[in-house]
Amino acid sequence: MAVKALISNVNRHVGEEVRIGCWVHNKRSSGKIQFLQLRDGTGFIQGVLVKNEVGEQVWEKAGQLTQESSLWVTGIVREEPRSPSGYELTLTNVEPIHITQDYPITPKEHGVDFLMDHRHLWIRSPRQRAILTVRSEIIRAIQQFFDERDFKLVDPPILTPSSCEGTTNLFHTKYFDEDAFLTQSGQLYMEAAAMALGRVYSFGPTFRAEKSKTRRHLIEFWMIEPEMAFVEHEENLEIQEQFVSHIVQSVLRNCEKELKVLERDTSKLEKIVGPFPRITYDEAVEFLNKNGFEFPWGEDFGAPHETAIAEAYDKPVFITHYPTTIKAFYMKPDPNRLEVVLCADMIAPEGYGEIIGGSQRIDDPALLEARFDEHELSREAYQWYLDLRKYGSVPHSGFGLGLERTVAWICGLDHVRETIPFPRLLYRLYP
Ligand code: 4AD
Ligand code: MG
């Protein structure tokens, strides 16, 4: 009896007969031999069917198979150094499950809109499979990083009564008779969790009704938000550079095949080990003004500015100490210079933009209350958040890593739309 196997583990079955549930990715025939390119999601393998060996009936069944038809195959696993997977199947039987007619995504080129309309099928292609595999590895590496450092995973709510990152891009919904918003960031809740569990992180979807149609913006994206009690600005940056180095090095180690499919220049990723360069906002402004921009102090950077700064480095760069006026209400002012805050954005190399935003948080209740007023936030809605400063306030810091921008950078993609299985973009909610 043939053993049931996955393409990813045929190496354990060399010389044995295996049975694999799969789809036809492609096929070609040369008279008395059919070559089936098979995929089962875990990998790709070539199945070779020889007419004289399998007989007329099996040969004809195989002849009906079309691109993306589903089937069971039975075959002997052989080592094949010339094949990309290193293995091949000498087929002894094929049992079609479903014969596909007119699969819309053919090996020819398709436009982006067409592919996006067929995203549910597009994810079957080798390139999309490679991206989603790297995404999965990044998530695994993230969980490993925090597990090894005594962090607890905490899940903040998705439906919230108030905003975290400003009120301009909130998704509004009704919560029975009350107003509610989809979360922009779990941070405020993570601060409460850090006071309970010390070191925590969340991993979940966040939503921003941003009317930006850029290659870096999603409406729904996934964020990893660590929050740490008794950690100040400097240590916050050190943890971030260890974190990002760990993610990149894990992908290099465990996704060699996928990075090859994506034709990623891995020499660029090999350089991603801490420490990362740090410049202040002031230095960044000076740099821009020396390099062809007219950039006034006090404004926020846009994509072209971030790219120009990133190009000066081959590692991610921290930009620290932004003006208080352009950052979130909860950031702690630099005690030596109250007009700037103890924050940092991490800008990825190669033009991928900001992948992390983080800061030390205000721990003084009076200052926080003053900020509520300046930002016109209702004290009532944030009473619980103020409580964290009234009962055993401690210095604490945290940050948020945008998963999709990180995937785009590590995979070397032009656009974040390919980094998530079903992207929610401006004007795209289907499929
Ligand atoms: O800089 P942001 O807005 O920071 C926060 O939300 C903090 N509350 C995080 C914290 O300190 N706990 O967002 C963090 C990251 C950005 O650096 C970016 O990588 C990503 O989230 N991001 C987006 N990614 C895709 N599409 C969007 N529209 C994004 N907005 C932010
Ligand atoms: Mg930010």
Coordinates of C-alpha atoms and ligand atoms in Angstrom, one line a residue:
M1 CA 0.0 0.0 0.0
A2 CA 1.3 3.4 -0.9
V3 CA 1.8 5.8 2.1
K4 CA 0.0 9.1 2.1
A5 CA 2.7 11.9 1.8
L6 CA 3.1 15.6 1.3
I7 CA 5.3 17.0 -1.4
S8 CA 7.3 18.8 1.3
N9 CA 8.3 15.5 2.9
V10 CA 8.9 13.2 0.0
N11 CA 12.6 13.2 1.0
R12 CA 11.5 10.8 3.8
H13 CA 10.2 8.3 1.2
V14 CA 12.9 7.9 -1.4
G15 CA 12.4 4.6 -3.2
E16 CA 8.9 4.1 -1.7
E17 CA 5.5 4.3 -3.3
V18 CA 3.5 7.3 -2.0
R19 CA 0.0 8.7 -2.6
I20 CA -0.4 12.5 -2.8
G21 CA -3.5 14.7 -3.2
C22 CA -2.6 17.5 -5.5
W23 CA -3.4 19.8 -8.4
V24 CA -1.9 20.1 -11.9
H25 CA 0.2 23.2 -12.1
N26 CA 1.3 22.6 -15.6
K27 CA 1.9 19.7 -18.0
R28 CA 3.6 18.7 -21.2
S29 CA 3.7 15.6 -23.2
S30 CA 6.3 14.0 -25.5
G31 CA 4.5 11.2 -27.3
K32 CA 4.9 8.3 -24.9
I33 CA 5.8 10.3 -21.7
Q34 CA 3.7 12.9 -19.8
F35 CA 5.3 15.3 -17.4
L36 CA 2.9 16.6 -14.8
Q37 CA 4.0 19.6 -12.7
L38 CA 2.1 18.9 -9.5
R39 CA 1.5 21.1 -6.5
D40 CA -0.1 20.3 -3.2
G41 CA 0.4 23.6 -1.4
T42 CA 3.5 22.4 0.5
G43 CA 5.6 22.3 -2.7
F44 CA 6.0 21.5 -6.3
I45 CA 7.2 18.2 -7.8
Q46 CA 7.3 16.7 -11.3
G47 CA 5.4 13.5 -11.9
V48 CA 6.6 11.4 -14.9
L49 CA 4.2 9.0 -16.5
V50 CA 5.4 6.5 -19.1
K51 CA 2.7 5.0 -21.3
N52 CA 4.3 1.6 -21.6
E53 CA 4.6 1.2 -17.9
V54 CA 1.2 2.4 -16.7
G55 CA -1.0 1.0 -19.5
E56 CA -3.7 2.6 -21.7
Q57 CA -6.3 3.3 -19.0
V58 CA -4.1 5.4 -16.6
W59 CA -2.5 7.1 -19.6
E60 CA -5.9 8.3 -20.9
K61 CA -7.0 9.5 -17.5
A62 CA -3.9 11.6 -17.2
G63 CA -4.5 12.9 -20.7
Q64 CA -7.8 14.5 -19.5
L65 CA -6.0 16.5 -16.8
T66 CA -5.9 20.3 -17.3
Q67 CA -4.2 23.1 -15.4
E68 CA -5.6 23.2 -11.8
S69 CA -7.4 19.9 -12.1
S70 CA -7.3 18.0 -8.8
L71 CA -6.2 14.4 -8.4
W72 CA -4.6 11.7 -6.4
V73 CA -1.3 10.5 -7.7
T74 CA 0.6 7.4 -6.8
G75 CA 4.2 7.0 -7.6
I76 CA 7.7 6.0 -6.5
V77 CA 9.9 8.9 -5.1
R78 CA 13.2 9.2 -6.9
E79 CA 16.1 11.6 -6.1
E80 CA 16.6 13.9 -9.1
P81 CA 19.4 16.4 -8.7
R82 CA 18.3 18.3 -11.9
S83 CA 14.9 19.2 -10.5
P84 CA 14.4 22.3 -8.3
S85 CA 12.9 20.3 -5.5
G86 CA 15.6 17.6 -5.8
Y87 CA 13.0 14.8 -6.2
E88 CA 10.7 13.4 -8.9
L89 CA 7.8 10.9 -8.9
T90 CA 7.7 8.0 -11.3
L91 CA 3.9 7.8 -11.5
T92 CA 2.2 4.4 -11.2
N93 CA -1.4 5.7 -11.1
V94 CA -3.4 8.9 -11.4
E95 CA -7.0 9.3 -10.2
P96 CA -8.6 12.6 -11.3
I97 CA -10.9 14.1 -8.6
H98 CA -12.1 17.2 -10.6
I99 CA -11.3 18.2 -14.1
T100 CA -11.0 22.0 -14.3
Q101 CA -12.3 23.8 -17.4
D102 CA -10.8 27.2 -18.5
Y103 CA -8.8 28.2 -15.4
P104 CA -8.6 32.0 -15.7
I105 CA -5.0 32.5 -14.6
T106 CA -2.9 31.1 -17.4
P107 CA 0.9 31.2 -17.7
K108 CA 0.7 34.3 -19.9
E109 CA 0.9 37.8 -18.3
H110 CA -2.2 39.3 -16.6
G111 CA -2.9 42.9 -15.5
V112 CA -2.9 43.8 -11.8
D113 CA -6.7 44.4 -11.7
F114 CA -7.4 41.1 -13.3
L115 CA -5.2 39.3 -10.8
M116 CA -6.6 41.3 -7.9
D117 CA -10.2 40.3 -9.0
H118 CA -9.0 36.7 -9.0
R119 CA -7.0 36.9 -5.8
H120 CA -8.7 33.8 -4.4
L121 CA -7.0 31.8 -7.3
W122 CA -3.9 34.0 -7.7
I123 CA -2.6 32.9 -4.3
R124 CA -2.1 29.4 -5.8
S125 CA 0.8 30.7 -8.0
P126 CA 4.4 29.9 -7.0
R127 CA 5.3 33.5 -6.4
Q128 CA 2.2 34.2 -4.2
R129 CA 2.8 30.9 -2.4
A130 CA 6.4 32.0 -1.7
I131 CA 5.3 35.3 -0.3
L132 CA 2.6 33.8 2.0
T133 CA 5.2 31.2 3.2
V134 CA 7.7 34.0 4.1
R135 CA 4.8 35.8 5.9
S136 CA 4.2 32.7 7.9
E137 CA 7.9 32.4 8.8
I138 CA 8.0 36.0 9.9
I139 CA 5.1 35.5 12.2
R140 CA 6.7 32.3 13.6
A141 CA 10.0 34.2 14.2
I142 CA 8.2 37.0 15.9
Q143 CA 6.4 34.6 18.3
Q144 CA 9.7 32.8 19.0
F145 CA 11.5 36.1 19.7
F146 CA 9.0 37.1 22.3
D147 CA 8.6 33.6 23.8
E148 CA 12.3 33.5 24.4
R149 CA 12.3 36.8 26.3
D150 CA 9.5 36.3 28.8
F151 CA 6.8 38.3 26.9
K152 CA 3.2 37.2 27.1
L153 CA 0.8 37.3 24.2
V154 CA -2.2 39.6 25.0
D155 CA -5.2 40.3 22.6
P156 CA -6.5 43.8 22.7
P157 CA -10.1 44.4 21.5
I158 CA -11.0 45.1 17.9
L159 CA -14.1 47.2 18.7
T160 CA -13.1 50.3 20.7
P161 CA -14.9 53.3 22.1
S162 CA -12.0 55.8 21.3
S163 CA -9.0 56.4 19.1
C164 CA -5.3 55.7 19.6
E165 CA -3.7 57.3 16.6
G166 CA -5.7 60.4 16.0
T167 CA -9.3 60.7 14.9
T168 CA -9.0 61.4 11.2
N169 CA -8.8 57.8 9.9
L170 CA -11.2 55.9 12.2
F171 CA -13.6 53.4 10.9
H172 CA -16.9 54.1 12.5
T173 CA -19.6 51.5 13.3
K174 CA -22.6 51.3 15.7
Y175 CA -22.3 49.2 18.9
F176 CA -26.0 48.8 19.5
D177 CA -26.9 52.4 20.7
E178 CA -23.3 53.5 21.1
D179 CA -20.7 54.6 18.6
A180 CA -17.7 52.4 18.2
F181 CA -14.6 52.3 16.0
L182 CA -12.4 49.5 14.6
T183 CA -9.1 49.6 16.4
Q184 CA -6.2 51.6 14.8
S185 CA -3.8 50.1 17.3
G186 CA -4.0 48.0 20.5
Q187 CA -1.4 50.1 22.2
L188 CA -3.4 51.7 25.0
Y189 CA -4.8 48.4 26.1
M190 CA -1.3 46.9 25.9
E191 CA -0.1 49.5 28.3
A192 CA -2.7 48.3 30.8
A193 CA -1.5 44.7 30.1
A194 CA 2.1 45.6 30.6
M195 CA 1.3 46.9 34.1
A196 CA -0.3 43.5 34.8
L197 CA 2.1 41.1 33.0
G198 CA 5.3 43.2 32.7
R199 CA 6.3 42.4 29.1
V200 CA 3.5 41.8 26.6
Y201 CA 2.9 41.8 22.9
S202 CA -0.1 41.7 20.7
F203 CA -0.6 40.4 17.2
G204 CA -3.7 41.3 15.4
P205 CA -5.5 43.2 12.6
T206 CA -5.8 47.0 12.8
F207 CA -7.8 49.3 10.6
R208 CA -7.2 52.8 9.2
A209 CA -9.6 54.6 6.9
E210 CA -6.8 56.3 5.1
K211 CA -7.6 57.8 1.7
S212 CA -4.1 57.0 0.6
K213 CA -3.6 55.0 -2.5
T214 CA 0.1 54.2 -2.2
R215 CA 2.2 51.0 -2.4
R216 CA 2.7 51.1 1.4
H217 CA -0.9 51.6 2.6
L218 CA -3.5 49.0 3.5
I219 CA -6.9 49.7 5.0
E220 CA -6.6 46.6 7.1
F221 CA -3.1 45.5 8.2
W222 CA -1.6 43.4 10.9
M223 CA 0.5 44.9 13.7
I224 CA 2.8 43.4 16.3
E225 CA 2.7 45.7 19.4
P226 CA 5.1 44.9 22.3
E227 CA 4.7 47.0 25.4
M228 CA 7.2 46.9 28.3
A229 CA 7.1 48.1 31.9
F230 CA 10.4 49.6 33.2
V231 CA 11.8 50.1 29.7
E232 CA 12.9 53.5 28.6
H233 CA 13.6 55.0 25.2
E234 CA 17.2 53.7 24.7
E235 CA 16.4 50.1 25.7
N236 CA 13.2 50.2 23.5
L237 CA 15.5 50.9 20.4
E238 CA 17.9 48.0 21.4
I239 CA 15.0 45.6 21.6
Q240 CA 13.7 46.7 18.2
E241 CA 17.0 46.2 16.4
Q242 CA 17.4 42.7 17.9
F243 CA 13.8 42.0 16.9
V244 CA 14.2 43.0 13.3
S245 CA 17.6 41.3 13.0
H246 CA 16.1 38.1 14.3
I247 CA 13.2 38.2 11.9
V248 CA 15.4 38.8 8.8
Q249 CA 18.0 36.2 9.8
S250 CA 15.2 33.6 10.5
V251 CA 13.8 34.1 7.0
L252 CA 17.2 33.8 5.4
R253 CA 17.7 30.6 7.3
N254 CA 14.3 29.0 6.7
C255 CA 13.0 30.4 3.4
E256 CA 15.9 29.9 1.1
K257 CA 13.7 28.4 -1.6
E258 CA 11.0 31.0 -1.4
L259 CA 13.6 33.9 -1.6
K260 CA 14.9 32.2 -4.7
V261 CA 11.4 32.1 -6.3
L262 CA 11.1 35.8 -5.5
E263 CA 14.6 36.5 -6.9
R264 CA 15.4 38.4 -3.8
D265 CA 18.9 39.8 -3.5
T266 CA 19.8 38.1 -0.2
S267 CA 23.1 39.8 0.2
K268 CA 21.2 42.9 1.1
L269 CA 19.3 41.0 3.8
E270 CA 22.5 39.4 5.2
K271 CA 23.6 42.9 6.3
I272 CA 20.6 43.3 8.6
V273 CA 22.2 42.8 12.0
G274 CA 22.2 45.3 14.9
P275 CA 23.2 47.9 15.8
F276 CA 21.2 50.0 13.4
P277 CA 22.2 53.7 12.6
R278 CA 20.3 56.4 14.6
I279 CA 19.7 60.0 13.6
T280 CA 17.5 62.6 15.2
Y281 CA 14.7 64.3 13.5
D282 CA 16.8 67.5 13.5
E283 CA 19.7 65.6 11.7
A284 CA 17.2 64.1 9.2
V285 CA 15.9 67.6 8.4
E286 CA 19.4 68.9 7.9
F287 CA 20.2 66.0 5.7
L288 CA 17.2 66.6 3.5
N289 CA 17.9 70.3 3.1
K290 CA 21.5 69.5 2.0
N291 CA 20.2 66.9 -0.5
G292 CA 17.8 68.9 -2.7
F293 CA 14.7 69.2 -0.5
E294 CA 13.3 72.3 1.0
F295 CA 12.1 70.8 4.3
P296 CA 10.9 73.0 7.2
W297 CA 11.4 71.9 10.8
G298 CA 8.1 70.7 12.3
E299 CA 6.7 68.9 9.3
D300 CA 6.2 65.2 9.0
F301 CA 8.2 63.1 6.5
G302 CA 6.5 61.7 3.4
A303 CA 7.6 58.7 1.4
P304 CA 10.1 60.6 -0.8
H305 CA 11.8 62.0 2.3
E306 CA 12.0 58.6 4.0
T307 CA 13.4 57.0 0.9
A308 CA 16.1 59.7 0.5
I309 CA 17.2 59.1 4.1
A310 CA 17.1 55.3 3.9
E311 CA 19.2 55.4 0.8
A312 CA 22.1 56.7 2.8
Y313 CA 22.2 53.4 4.8
D314 CA 22.3 49.6 4.1
K315 CA 20.5 48.8 7.3
P316 CA 17.2 50.1 8.8
V317 CA 17.7 53.5 10.3
F318 CA 16.0 55.0 13.4
I319 CA 14.8 58.5 13.2
T320 CA 14.4 59.7 16.8
H321 CA 13.1 62.8 18.7
Y322 CA 10.3 64.1 16.4
P323 CA 8.6 67.3 17.3
T324 CA 5.9 66.8 19.9
T325 CA 3.3 68.6 17.7
I326 CA 3.4 66.0 14.9
K327 CA 3.3 62.9 17.1
A328 CA 0.7 61.0 19.1
F329 CA -0.7 62.4 22.4
Y330 CA 0.8 59.6 24.6
M331 CA 4.5 60.1 23.7
K332 CA 6.8 61.3 26.5
P333 CA 8.6 64.6 26.0
D334 CA 12.4 64.5 26.1
P335 CA 13.1 66.0 29.6
N336 CA 16.0 67.9 28.2
R337 CA 14.0 69.4 25.4
L338 CA 10.3 69.5 25.8
E339 CA 9.5 70.3 22.1
V340 CA 10.5 66.8 21.0
V341 CA 9.4 63.4 22.2
L342 CA 11.3 60.2 23.1
C343 CA 10.1 58.3 20.0
A344 CA 11.6 56.5 17.0
D345 CA 10.4 55.5 13.6
M346 CA 12.4 52.7 12.0
I347 CA 12.8 53.2 8.2
A348 CA 13.6 50.1 6.2
P349 CA 16.3 50.1 3.6
E350 CA 15.7 50.1 -0.2
G351 CA 12.8 52.5 -0.1
Y352 CA 10.3 50.4 1.9
G353 CA 9.5 53.2 4.3
E354 CA 8.6 53.1 8.0
I355 CA 8.2 49.6 9.3
I356 CA 8.1 50.5 13.1
G357 CA 6.7 53.4 15.1
G358 CA 7.4 53.4 18.8
S359 CA 8.0 55.6 21.8
Q360 CA 8.4 55.9 25.6
R361 CA 4.9 56.8 27.0
I362 CA 3.9 59.6 29.2
D363 CA 3.9 58.3 32.8
D364 CA 2.9 61.6 34.6
P365 CA -0.9 61.9 35.1
A366 CA -1.0 65.7 35.1
L367 CA 0.9 65.9 31.8
L368 CA -1.4 63.2 30.2
E369 CA -4.5 65.1 31.3
A370 CA -3.0 68.3 29.7
R371 CA -2.5 66.3 26.5
F372 CA -6.1 65.1 26.4
D373 CA -7.2 68.8 26.4
E374 CA -4.7 69.8 23.7
H375 CA -5.8 66.9 21.5
E376 CA -9.5 67.5 22.3
L377 CA -9.9 64.0 23.6
S378 CA -12.7 63.4 26.1
R379 CA -11.3 62.8 29.6
E380 CA -14.2 60.5 30.2
A381 CA -13.4 58.1 27.4
Y382 CA -9.8 57.9 28.5
Q383 CA -10.4 57.7 32.3
W384 CA -9.2 54.1 32.5
Y385 CA -6.0 55.0 30.6
L386 CA -5.3 57.8 33.1
D387 CA -5.8 55.3 35.9
L388 CA -2.6 53.5 34.7
R389 CA -0.7 56.7 35.8
K390 CA -2.6 57.0 39.0
Y391 CA -2.0 53.6 40.4
G392 CA 1.7 52.6 40.4
S393 CA 2.8 54.6 37.3
V394 CA 6.2 53.4 35.9
P395 CA 8.4 54.4 32.9
H396 CA 7.3 52.2 30.0
S397 CA 7.8 51.9 26.3
G398 CA 6.6 50.0 23.3
F399 CA 6.4 49.9 19.5
G400 CA 4.3 48.7 16.6
L401 CA 5.8 46.7 13.7
G402 CA 3.7 46.7 10.5
L403 CA 3.7 43.1 9.3
E404 CA 2.8 43.8 5.6
R405 CA 5.5 46.5 5.1
T406 CA 8.0 44.1 6.7
V407 CA 6.9 41.3 4.3
A408 CA 7.2 43.7 1.4
W409 CA 10.7 44.6 2.3
I410 CA 12.0 41.2 3.1
C411 CA 10.4 39.7 -0.1
G412 CA 11.5 42.7 -2.2
L413 CA 7.9 43.5 -3.5
D414 CA 6.8 46.6 -5.2
H415 CA 3.5 46.8 -3.4
V416 CA 1.9 45.7 -0.1
R417 CA -1.1 44.3 -2.0
E418 CA 0.8 41.0 -2.4
T419 CA 1.9 40.7 1.2
I420 CA -1.5 39.7 2.7
P421 CA -3.9 36.9 1.4
F422 CA -6.8 39.2 0.8
P423 CA -5.7 42.9 0.8
R424 CA -8.2 45.6 1.8
L425 CA -7.2 48.6 -0.3
L426 CA -8.8 51.9 -1.1
Y427 CA -11.7 51.0 -3.4
R428 CA -11.1 47.2 -3.1
L429 CA -13.1 45.0 -0.8
Y430 CA -13.5 42.1 -3.2
P431 CA -12.9 39.1 -3.0
Ligands
4AD1 O1 3.4 54.4 13.5 P1 2.1 53.7 13.8 O2 0.8 54.5 13.5 O3 2.2 53.4 15.3 C1 1.2 53.0 16.2 O4 0.1 52.6 15.8 C2 1.6 52.8 17.6 N1 0.4 52.8 18.4 C3 2.4 51.6 17.7 C4 2.9 51.3 19.2 O5 3.7 52.1 19.6 N2 2.3 50.3 19.8 O6 1.9 52.3 13.1 C5 2.9 51.3 13.4 C6 3.3 50.7 12.1 C7 4.0 51.6 11.0 O7 5.3 51.8 11.3 C8 3.8 50.8 9.8 O8 4.7 49.8 9.6 C9 2.4 50.2 10.0 O9 2.2 50.1 11.4 N3 1.3 50.9 9.3 C10 0.7 50.5 8.2 N4 1.0 49.4 7.4 C11 0.2 49.3 6.3 N5 -0.8 50.1 6.0 C12 -1.1 51.2 6.8 N6 -2.1 52.0 6.4 C13 -0.3 51.4 7.9 N7 -0.3 52.3 8.9 C14 0.7 52.0 9.7
MG2 MG 4.1 56.0 12.4

